[in-house]
Amino acid sequence: MWKILFVVSAFVTLVISRPQGPGELPEPYEYQYEVKDPEKDLFFDKSESGDATGKVTGRYSVLMPDKRLMIVTYSVEGESGFVPQITFQDNANPF
């Protein structure tokens, strides 16, 4: 029974994670997460979305040890690759 379950779950995983073939349009998606731990001065977050044309836009931020918040906004479209814009916010308090 376990062997059959393993084979079925492996097949489902392969079907779901199959790469896009030529001529297939990308699936739109969106996700985000955030981690906060004030006791350890730990903060980071991220949000990203991709559209049906393949364009990806996103943003992530990290609280640096010197209390600055590094914010990276980025896009990926066509042949341009990863295009980031990095800014810093002094004396940030994301908690």
Coordinates of C-alpha atoms in Angstrom, one line a residue:
M1 CA 0.0 0.0 0.0
W2 CA 2.8 2.5 0.9
K3 CA 4.5 1.8 -2.4
I4 CA 1.4 2.7 -4.4
L5 CA 0.9 5.8 -2.3
F6 CA 4.5 6.9 -2.9
V7 CA 4.2 6.3 -6.7
V8 CA 1.0 8.3 -6.9
S9 CA 2.3 11.2 -4.8
A10 CA 5.5 11.2 -6.9
F11 CA 3.5 11.4 -10.1
V12 CA 1.3 14.2 -8.8
T13 CA 4.4 16.1 -7.7
L14 CA 5.9 15.7 -11.2
V15 CA 2.8 16.8 -12.9
I16 CA 2.3 19.9 -10.7
S17 CA 6.0 20.9 -10.9
R18 CA 6.5 20.2 -14.6
P19 CA 8.4 23.0 -16.4
Q20 CA 6.6 25.2 -18.9
G21 CA 7.0 24.1 -22.4
P22 CA 7.6 26.4 -25.4
G23 CA 4.5 28.3 -26.3
E24 CA 2.9 27.8 -22.9
L25 CA 1.9 31.0 -21.0
P26 CA 3.1 31.4 -17.4
E27 CA 0.6 31.0 -14.6
P28 CA -0.1 34.2 -12.6
Y29 CA 0.8 33.9 -9.0
E30 CA 1.2 35.9 -5.8
Y31 CA 2.8 35.2 -2.4
Q32 CA 4.0 37.0 0.7
Y33 CA 5.5 36.3 4.1
E34 CA 6.8 38.2 7.1
V35 CA 9.0 37.2 10.1
K36 CA 9.1 39.3 13.2
D37 CA 11.0 38.6 16.4
P38 CA 11.4 41.8 18.5
E39 CA 13.4 40.0 21.2
K40 CA 16.1 39.1 18.7
D41 CA 15.8 42.2 16.6
L42 CA 14.8 40.0 13.7
F43 CA 12.6 41.2 10.9
F44 CA 12.3 40.3 7.2
D45 CA 9.5 40.1 4.7
K46 CA 8.8 39.5 1.1
S47 CA 6.0 39.8 -1.5
E48 CA 6.1 38.8 -5.1
S49 CA 3.7 38.4 -8.0
G50 CA 4.0 37.2 -11.5
D51 CA 1.5 37.8 -14.4
A52 CA 0.4 35.8 -17.4
T53 CA 3.0 37.6 -19.6
G54 CA 5.9 36.3 -17.4
K55 CA 6.7 39.7 -15.7
V56 CA 7.6 39.3 -12.1
T57 CA 7.6 42.2 -9.6
G58 CA 8.4 42.0 -5.9
R59 CA 9.8 43.6 -2.8
Y60 CA 11.7 42.4 0.2
S61 CA 13.1 44.0 3.3
V62 CA 15.6 43.1 6.0
L63 CA 16.3 44.8 9.3
M64 CA 20.1 45.3 9.4
P65 CA 22.2 45.0 12.6
D66 CA 22.8 48.8 12.5
K67 CA 18.9 49.3 12.7
R68 CA 18.6 50.4 9.1
L69 CA 15.9 48.7 7.1
M70 CA 17.1 47.6 3.6
I71 CA 14.3 47.6 1.1
V72 CA 14.8 45.9 -2.3
T73 CA 12.1 46.4 -5.0
Y74 CA 12.7 44.4 -8.2
S75 CA 11.3 43.3 -11.5
V76 CA 12.1 40.6 -14.0
E77 CA 10.8 40.9 -17.5
G78 CA 11.9 39.3 -20.7
E79 CA 15.6 39.4 -21.3
S80 CA 16.3 42.2 -18.8
G81 CA 16.9 39.7 -15.9
F82 CA 16.7 40.7 -12.3
V83 CA 16.5 44.5 -12.0
P84 CA 16.7 45.7 -8.3
Q85 CA 16.4 49.1 -6.7
I86 CA 17.8 49.2 -3.2
T87 CA 17.0 51.8 -0.5
F88 CA 17.7 52.1 3.2
Q89 CA 15.5 53.6 5.9
D90 CA 17.5 54.9 8.9
N91 CA 16.4 54.1 12.5
A92 CA 13.7 51.8 11.3
N93 CA 11.3 50.1 13.8
P94 CA 9.2 47.5 11.9
F95 CA 7.9 46.1 15.2

